[in-house]
Amino acid sequence: MNHLVTAPWWRVAAAAFRLQFRGISWLNVLVGAAIQPATYVTITLAANDRGGLDPDAVVLGSAVLSAWTATLWHAGMVLRRELWAGTLPAICSRPGGLGPTLTGKAVASATLSVAVIMLSVSLSAALSGHPLTVARPVQFAAALVLGFAATLPLGLLVACLFLLTRAALRVAEALIYPVFIVGGLIIPLAALPGWARPVSSGLSLHWLSVLLTDAAAGRPAGLLPWCALPVTGLLYALAARVAFGRVLHRARKEGSLEIF
Amino acid sequence: MRSSDLLPALARAGRLSAREYLVEYPSGILLGAVLPRALLQVVFLTMLGRAVGGADGALAAGLGASAFNIVSATVIKGPDVLIEDRVQGTLYRLRMTEIPLAALVAARWVVYAAEGLITALLAVPVVALLTGRTDPLTDLPSTLPLYLLMALTASSFGLALAVVAVGRRADVFLTNFGSYLVLAFSGVLAALPTDGPRALAGAVLPISHGIAALRAVQHGADAGLVLRLAATEALVGLGWALAAVLGLRIQAYRLRRSGNDFLN
């Protein structure tokens, strides 16, 4: 990550991006990015006969909720898959390095997931009789791009952390629901106990959900979500940098990356 | 093989499967990841139920979510019993033993059904806590057989999915798809409508009648209705079990003709 602006860095990242797309497991992408959000949209809208929740908030909340699943299972597993395939040491020892490979693959994985998720929630919302309408498309698109940029470092962080534990799959399973619960994504923050509400402020996905819902409803978004989203992304990026350094240390100095 | 030899053999297969399970999920993982995930799933669905349906919605969703824990164990994880042997290339050995493959798989499946049952029962106090109601706990002696029944019917469904998945490289997709199918159409979050496509799908999926029976018990419905729902749930499970056994037989027949376990 020290050579962020050099041309070879970008070339390696672009090659990793292409490789990730070529080797994508479409069925696995469909589970997390299409079936899961469609299920949550369908069951929540069907049960929402009292109108307790805003249908657009349910649809977009389900999309963001699945973005978290995709962050864990797709972006987060990028390095784990290299380890399972036995290609991680080779990547670490190449001049291109691990940084651009991780970034390129995580961006490819996240891009694909976001596209499939948006398609899935739009279709399932329409089939459930609540077609998604976006009153402020420019604000919506800007929020989506900023949210992508702010959440990607979270994927990089998770990818590095999952490399440092043998129980990555089980940890990923356990991490899903805390964010579902305290993120304020489908369940309104008002439904949470007072002590749990501030936790959502540290989640970029929460602010993304707020911005997307406001844009869909035609409400002008306040300054707080627009500022909080990049700040949380920056914090994730710093944490990812530290975790990445730890991974490289294990790979190159301790040589223990594959034997713990 | 005589039945007097079969039962000890199946018991041994079950014990070995439990040991294998504990290697895959040691106590640290069980307590640090598997159990928290199961309980947090119930917390999420119960709170979602409250958001859409108020206090009654929370209770209905909580009961459904506790039963859905069974599906997470038996439909997503359970199929590994069969699929892992295909991946490791040892499935042919199981086919060559004197013990019928379906019985062997069932014996090895018990540990996953037990995980589902235990996580479902441990979720009941969580539901009681979240809803501020004590009846889910006080009703537990009468609902325990229903949870047990759902562990059997969901296992049958999981086995049928495993049979389909074992011949293809789509086990992760199929098992997760099956689980989401149950979540979407078995009335986990709220009761199913009485007619329409969702009701039709729910009628043939596992745990849907079982969840309806749980809610009927909680509403104080008469025993006849609860028994009817339980019988329907058992019938659905029997259907899936028969489909799984039939699938295994068809696979064995095709395997003998083609000599290839990957084309089943």
XYZ file of C-alpha atoms in Angstrom:
524
model
C 0.000 0.000 0.000
C 3.077 2.257 0.073
C 3.066 2.637 -3.706
C -0.497 3.791 -4.042
C 0.120 6.185 -6.917
C 2.587 4.203 -9.016
C 1.532 2.768 -12.350
C 2.540 -0.840 -11.598
C 0.333 -0.771 -8.485
C -2.674 0.116 -10.599
C -1.781 -2.464 -13.258
C -1.626 -5.238 -10.666
C -4.875 -4.029 -9.077
C -6.572 -3.948 -12.491
C -5.320 -7.460 -13.273
C -6.589 -8.690 -9.886
C -9.932 -6.993 -10.593
C -10.237 -8.818 -13.940
C -9.154 -12.116 -12.416
C -11.717 -11.850 -9.649
C -14.480 -11.246 -12.185
C -13.370 -14.172 -14.313
C -13.230 -16.575 -11.377
C -16.425 -15.430 -9.746
C -18.716 -18.102 -8.336
C -22.048 -16.825 -9.582
C -24.081 -19.198 -7.455
C -22.383 -17.954 -4.280
C -22.919 -14.341 -5.348
C -26.596 -15.092 -5.959
C -27.048 -16.450 -2.422
C -25.771 -13.360 -0.594
C -26.500 -10.634 -3.084
C -29.760 -11.731 -4.707
C -31.605 -14.311 -2.624
C -30.903 -12.861 0.815
C -32.069 -9.280 0.101
C -35.050 -10.548 -1.887
C -36.053 -12.739 1.069
C -35.851 -9.903 3.593
C -37.749 -7.524 1.298
C -40.451 -10.130 0.709
C -41.005 -11.226 4.314
C -40.779 -7.757 5.825
C -43.125 -6.128 3.324
C -45.558 -9.036 3.632
C -45.578 -8.745 7.433
C -45.765 -4.942 7.365
C -49.552 -4.853 6.989
C -49.918 -2.312 9.810
C -47.558 0.014 7.958
C -45.173 0.245 10.901
C -42.216 0.594 8.553
C -41.724 2.767 5.482
C -41.650 0.335 2.495
C -38.807 2.222 0.776
C -36.774 2.102 4.006
C -37.382 -1.650 4.187
C -36.236 -2.164 0.602
C -33.120 0.002 0.915
C -32.401 -1.293 4.418
C -32.487 -4.844 3.060
C -30.056 -3.786 0.331
C -27.600 -2.294 2.838
C -28.041 -5.294 5.112
C -26.999 -7.556 2.251
C -24.092 -5.233 1.485
C -22.793 -6.147 4.952
C -23.204 -9.856 4.173
C -21.356 -9.337 0.887
C -18.616 -7.394 2.686
C -18.081 -10.328 5.045
C -18.501 -13.263 2.669
C -17.164 -11.889 -0.591
C -14.716 -9.023 0.027
C -13.785 -10.427 3.437
C -12.911 -13.847 2.076
C -10.652 -12.641 -0.757
C -7.387 -13.380 1.075
C -8.756 -16.498 2.770
C -9.488 -17.975 -0.663
C -5.903 -17.242 -1.736
C -4.710 -19.030 1.401
C -6.935 -22.047 0.702
C -5.742 -22.131 -2.903
C -2.115 -21.969 -1.751
C -1.424 -18.820 -3.784
C -1.049 -16.365 -0.900
C 2.709 -16.807 -0.292
C 3.376 -16.374 -4.005
C 1.389 -13.137 -4.073
C 3.187 -11.840 -0.978
C 6.586 -12.519 -2.514
C 5.837 -10.983 -5.934
C 6.984 -7.410 -6.695
C 3.325 -6.457 -7.250
C 2.578 -7.331 -3.638
C -0.484 -8.148 -1.659
C -1.955 -4.626 -1.454
C -3.022 -4.133 -5.083
C -4.161 -7.741 -5.350
C -6.369 -7.418 -2.295
C -7.718 -4.029 -3.395
C -8.430 -5.107 -6.981
C -10.197 -8.283 -5.924
C -12.181 -6.603 -3.155
C -13.323 -3.815 -5.515
C -14.418 -6.386 -8.127
C -16.256 -8.418 -5.541
C -17.981 -5.378 -4.013
C -18.927 -3.886 -7.397
C -20.586 -7.073 -8.518
C -22.368 -7.539 -5.196
C -23.738 -3.975 -5.180
C -25.045 -4.342 -8.735
C -26.759 -7.670 -8.002
C -28.165 -6.417 -4.683
C -29.722 -3.317 -6.247
C -31.235 -5.387 -9.036
C -32.562 -7.950 -6.580
C -34.198 -5.483 -4.177
C -35.729 -3.491 -7.050
C -37.264 -6.618 -8.547
C -38.480 -8.089 -5.269
C -39.936 -4.744 -4.181
C -41.827 -4.461 -7.468
C -43.076 -8.051 -7.148
C -44.197 -7.326 -3.580
C -46.295 -4.420 -4.814
C -44.032 -1.633 -3.521
C -41.885 -0.580 -6.479
C -38.873 1.434 -5.366
C -39.051 5.077 -6.394
C -36.157 7.477 -6.014
C -37.216 11.111 -5.732
C -33.650 12.493 -5.815
C -31.613 10.282 -8.168
C -28.472 12.462 -8.056
C -28.379 12.433 -4.260
C -29.089 8.694 -4.356
C -26.235 8.003 -6.819
C -23.823 10.206 -4.845
C -24.722 8.389 -1.616
C -24.231 5.037 -3.315
C -20.777 5.976 -4.631
C -19.676 7.504 -1.321
C -21.089 4.532 0.588
C -19.188 2.157 -1.662
C -15.949 4.065 -1.080
C -16.521 4.187 2.682
C -17.463 0.529 3.065
C -14.754 -0.927 0.840
C -12.042 -0.342 3.504
C -14.268 -2.319 5.875
C -14.037 -5.222 3.427
C -10.247 -4.833 3.294
C -10.100 -4.753 7.096
C -12.256 -7.861 7.415
C -10.186 -9.645 4.728
C -7.009 -9.002 6.733
C -8.597 -9.986 10.058
C -9.978 -13.212 8.568
C -6.461 -14.130 7.546
C -5.320 -13.869 11.147
C -7.821 -16.414 12.498
C -8.454 -20.015 11.546
C -12.089 -19.622 12.494
C -12.794 -16.999 9.818
C -15.937 -18.710 8.545
C -17.416 -19.028 12.000
C -16.434 -15.455 12.916
C -18.105 -14.221 9.719
C -21.291 -16.046 10.698
C -21.240 -14.512 14.166
C -20.549 -10.979 12.906
C -23.561 -10.790 10.611
C -26.371 -10.267 13.098
C -24.896 -7.631 15.450
C -24.792 -5.212 12.507
C -28.275 -6.300 11.374
C -29.565 -5.478 14.864
C -27.782 -2.284 15.879
C -27.173 -0.850 12.388
C -30.619 0.694 12.118
C -30.879 -0.788 8.635
C -34.345 -2.382 8.665
C -35.106 -2.170 12.377
C -35.541 1.532 13.212
C -33.104 2.917 15.779
C -36.062 3.971 17.907
C -36.840 0.274 18.444
C -33.421 -0.305 20.013
C -32.629 0.229 23.690
C -31.023 3.601 24.370
C -27.556 2.190 25.096
C -27.411 0.410 21.721
C -28.308 3.371 19.520
C -24.929 5.169 19.515
C -23.254 2.002 18.179
C -24.842 2.586 14.790
C -22.954 5.906 14.468
C -19.733 3.962 13.952
C -21.133 2.028 11.017
C -20.746 3.451 7.529
C -23.622 1.196 6.446
C -25.965 2.990 8.846
C -25.149 6.382 7.341
C -25.435 4.933 3.846
C -28.888 3.613 4.709
C -29.920 7.046 6.049
C -28.688 8.822 2.907
C -30.299 6.346 0.507
C -33.636 6.444 2.327
C -33.633 10.250 2.411
C -32.815 10.406 -1.312
C -35.566 7.921 -2.148
C -38.109 9.847 -0.076
C -37.035 13.199 -1.549
C -35.841 14.560 1.788
C -32.726 16.717 1.725
C -30.100 14.836 3.700
C -28.540 16.622 6.631
C -24.854 17.433 6.881
C -24.201 14.787 9.536
C -24.657 11.674 7.356
C -22.619 13.216 4.508
C -19.744 13.895 6.934
C -20.080 10.717 9.008
C -19.907 8.425 5.984
C -16.382 9.443 4.826
C -15.156 9.718 8.437
C -16.184 6.118 9.211
C -14.611 5.027 5.910
C -11.378 6.773 6.875
C -11.347 5.042 10.253
C -11.840 1.660 8.569
C -9.023 2.473 6.138
C -6.654 3.253 9.017
C -7.623 0.054 10.817
C -7.240 -1.904 7.560
C -3.740 -0.412 7.146
C -2.733 -1.680 10.607
C -4.250 -5.133 10.002
C -2.620 -5.303 6.579
C 0.755 -4.528 8.145
C 0.202 -7.350 10.636
C -0.616 -9.778 7.825
C 2.523 -8.797 5.912
C 4.579 -9.112 9.084
C 3.340 -12.650 9.567
C 3.875 -13.480 5.924
C 7.359 -12.015 5.442
C 9.063 -11.731 8.838
C 7.507 -14.418 11.018
C 6.699 -16.710 8.095
C 3.806 -18.025 10.139
C 0.909 -17.068 7.946
C 0.215 -20.605 6.796
C 1.129 -22.595 9.865
C -0.960 -21.167 12.649
C -26.891 -57.470 7.820
C -29.123 -58.474 10.728
C -31.000 -55.771 12.585
C -29.190 -56.804 15.778
C -25.918 -55.808 14.055
C -27.336 -52.774 12.316
C -28.327 -50.783 15.375
C -24.896 -50.929 17.101
C -23.254 -50.022 13.789
C -25.526 -47.008 13.383
C -24.923 -45.996 16.992
C -21.179 -46.127 16.373
C -21.592 -44.066 13.189
C -23.558 -41.508 15.196
C -20.863 -41.324 17.885
C -18.107 -40.884 15.305
C -20.124 -38.191 13.577
C -20.476 -36.367 16.909
C -16.698 -36.510 17.347
C -16.168 -35.209 13.825
C -18.636 -32.419 14.564
C -16.664 -31.426 17.668
C -13.488 -31.267 15.596
C -15.223 -28.980 13.116
C -16.965 -27.012 15.859
C -14.871 -27.190 19.046
C -16.327 -25.815 22.270
C -14.755 -22.381 21.727
C -16.433 -22.065 18.335
C -19.715 -23.462 19.634
C -19.855 -20.983 22.511
C -18.154 -18.070 20.741
C -19.737 -18.226 17.298
C -22.413 -20.894 16.733
C -24.543 -20.139 19.790
C -24.242 -16.318 19.610
C -25.146 -16.435 15.925
C -28.222 -18.539 16.622
C -29.379 -16.313 19.480
C -28.641 -13.067 17.640
C -30.612 -14.340 14.648
C -33.568 -14.773 16.987
C -33.026 -11.300 18.492
C -32.968 -9.757 15.002
C -36.115 -11.499 13.767
C -37.995 -10.844 17.020
C -37.158 -7.132 16.873
C -38.115 -7.047 13.209
C -41.386 -8.707 14.149
C -41.965 -5.989 16.747
C -41.189 -3.252 14.204
C -43.769 -4.564 11.749
C -46.393 -6.038 14.075
C -46.029 -4.584 17.559
C -45.931 -6.773 20.685
C -47.952 -9.600 19.109
C -45.710 -9.476 16.039
C -42.633 -9.772 18.241
C -43.963 -12.898 19.952
C -45.055 -14.493 16.669
C -41.673 -13.728 15.087
C -39.774 -14.878 18.172
C -41.455 -18.290 18.119
C -40.857 -18.593 14.367
C -37.241 -17.503 14.734
C -36.553 -20.022 17.493
C -37.807 -22.788 15.183
C -35.801 -21.368 12.285
C -32.613 -22.091 14.260
C -33.311 -25.747 13.478
C -33.167 -24.973 9.764
C -29.808 -23.195 10.077
C -28.322 -26.374 11.575
C -30.065 -29.040 9.518
C -30.458 -27.442 6.101
C -27.221 -25.433 5.842
C -24.774 -27.530 7.890
C -26.339 -31.007 7.917
C -25.881 -31.704 4.188
C -22.102 -31.701 4.811
C -22.622 -35.233 6.150
C -23.100 -36.412 2.577
C -21.320 -33.720 0.579
C -17.997 -33.902 2.459
C -17.687 -37.589 1.587
C -18.239 -36.750 -2.068
C -15.591 -34.007 -1.855
C -13.119 -36.306 -0.058
C -13.802 -39.100 -2.550
C -14.969 -41.519 0.146
C -18.638 -41.705 -0.780
C -18.147 -44.947 -2.703
C -16.979 -46.641 0.490
C -20.215 -45.706 2.209
C -22.155 -47.094 -0.738
C -20.255 -50.386 -0.483
C -20.976 -51.043 3.200
C -23.769 -53.371 4.240
C -25.480 -50.550 6.102
C -28.045 -48.778 3.893
C -26.668 -45.368 2.923
C -29.826 -43.538 4.009
C -29.612 -45.089 7.483
C -25.910 -44.299 7.755
C -26.486 -40.669 6.758
C -29.393 -40.415 9.191
C -27.195 -41.703 12.029
C -24.503 -39.170 11.209
C -27.143 -36.429 10.895
C -28.328 -36.751 14.493
C -25.684 -34.363 15.818
C -26.845 -31.579 13.466
C -30.486 -32.169 14.412
C -29.368 -31.980 18.055
C -27.607 -28.660 17.407
C -30.767 -27.303 15.804
C -32.947 -28.504 18.641
C -30.652 -27.176 21.373
C -30.217 -23.742 19.758
C -33.984 -23.536 19.214
C -34.700 -24.357 22.856
C -32.020 -21.971 24.122
C -33.649 -19.247 22.043
C -36.956 -19.588 23.883
C -35.772 -17.728 27.034
C -34.379 -15.012 24.750
C -37.794 -14.642 23.126
C -39.419 -14.528 26.577
C -36.962 -11.832 27.650
C -37.428 -9.728 24.518
C -41.199 -9.921 24.541
C -41.624 -9.639 28.300
C -43.831 -12.731 28.238
C -43.398 -15.831 30.309
C -45.724 -18.101 28.303
C -43.062 -19.220 25.783
C -41.216 -20.662 28.803
C -44.237 -22.059 30.616
C -45.510 -23.603 27.361
C -42.176 -25.297 26.751
C -43.215 -28.752 28.074
C -46.064 -28.830 25.542
C -44.067 -27.263 22.690
C -40.975 -29.457 23.152
C -42.426 -32.316 21.048
C -43.182 -29.785 18.305
C -39.552 -28.601 18.257
C -38.469 -32.250 18.145
C -40.845 -32.905 15.248
C -39.514 -29.863 13.364
C -35.946 -31.093 13.894
C -37.000 -34.287 12.080
C -38.904 -32.611 9.250
C -36.217 -29.976 8.635
C -33.623 -32.782 8.613
C -35.646 -34.616 5.970
C -35.738 -31.464 3.851
C -31.994 -30.927 4.381
C -31.273 -34.512 3.372
C -33.350 -34.144 0.205
C -31.352 -30.999 -0.647
C -28.097 -32.802 0.138
C -29.039 -35.585 -2.263
C -29.560 -33.043 -5.038
C -26.397 -31.127 -4.090
C -24.113 -34.130 -3.795
C -23.964 -34.708 -7.527
C -23.346 -31.088 -8.357
C -20.906 -28.399 -7.377
C -23.664 -26.219 -6.019
C -23.979 -27.371 -2.424
C -23.428 -23.916 -0.886
C -26.018 -22.415 -3.204
C -28.601 -25.159 -2.798
C -28.418 -25.409 0.982
C -28.525 -21.651 1.499
C -31.277 -21.333 -1.089
C -33.281 -23.968 0.780
C -32.793 -22.097 4.028
C -33.948 -18.772 2.538
C -36.896 -20.568 0.934
C -37.998 -21.694 4.392
C -37.429 -18.206 5.819
C -39.494 -16.642 3.044
C -42.376 -19.104 2.816
C -42.692 -20.930 6.137
C -44.175 -18.043 8.100
C -41.107 -17.483 10.268
C -41.622 -13.725 10.694
C -45.420 -13.647 10.600
C -48.244 -16.090 9.986
C -48.741 -17.113 6.374
C -51.847 -16.001 4.489
C -54.524 -18.678 4.185
C -54.411 -18.758 0.385
C -52.252 -17.643 -2.505
C -48.784 -18.701 -3.685
C -47.086 -18.089 -0.307
C -49.580 -20.325 1.469
C -49.118 -22.983 -1.215
C -45.319 -22.878 -0.911
C -45.505 -22.922 2.878
C -47.780 -25.956 2.834
C -45.014 -28.185 1.429
C -42.046 -26.663 3.269
C -40.780 -27.916 6.628
C -41.465 -26.114 9.928
C -44.335 -24.005 8.533
C -47.052 -26.153 10.160
C -44.838 -26.635 13.206
C -44.513 -22.879 13.700
C -48.279 -22.532 13.237
C -48.700 -25.187 15.943
C -46.314 -23.304 18.272
C -48.366 -20.146 17.802
C -51.600 -22.108 18.308
C -50.287 -23.443 21.636
C -49.308 -19.939 22.658
C -52.800 -18.660 21.748
C -54.357 -21.419 23.863
C -55.950 -23.196 20.900
C -57.587 -26.577 21.493
C -55.433 -29.691 21.391
C -57.207 -30.962 18.255
C -55.962 -28.049 16.154
C -52.419 -28.391 17.484
C -52.435 -32.118 16.769
C -53.758 -31.548 13.240
C -50.988 -29.043 12.536
C -48.392 -31.403 14.008
C -49.714 -34.280 11.885
C -49.506 -32.128 8.757
C -45.928 -31.157 9.675
C -45.083 -34.847 10.118
C -46.632 -35.624 6.740
C -44.542 -32.911 5.040
C -41.416 -34.299 6.690
C -42.303 -37.821 5.602
C -42.701 -36.584 2.036
C -39.236 -34.999 2.062
C -37.730 -38.105 3.676
C -39.234 -40.323 0.989
C -37.962 -37.938 -1.705
C -34.467 -38.121 -0.183
C -34.460 -41.942 -0.006
C -35.785 -42.153 -3.563
C -33.077 -39.731 -4.706
C -30.380 -41.826 -3.035
C -31.705 -44.960 -4.736
C -31.785 -43.278 -8.144
C -28.220 -42.052 -7.594
C -27.051 -45.540 -6.635
C -28.695 -46.975 -9.760
C -27.111 -44.354 -12.035
C -23.770 -44.735 -10.291
C -23.694 -48.465 -11.009
C -24.449 -47.776 -14.667
C -22.011 -44.886 -15.197
C -19.369 -45.702 -12.581
C -19.080 -41.979 -11.902
C -20.137 -40.379 -8.619
C -19.951 -36.885 -10.067
C -22.733 -37.370 -12.608
C -25.474 -38.276 -10.187
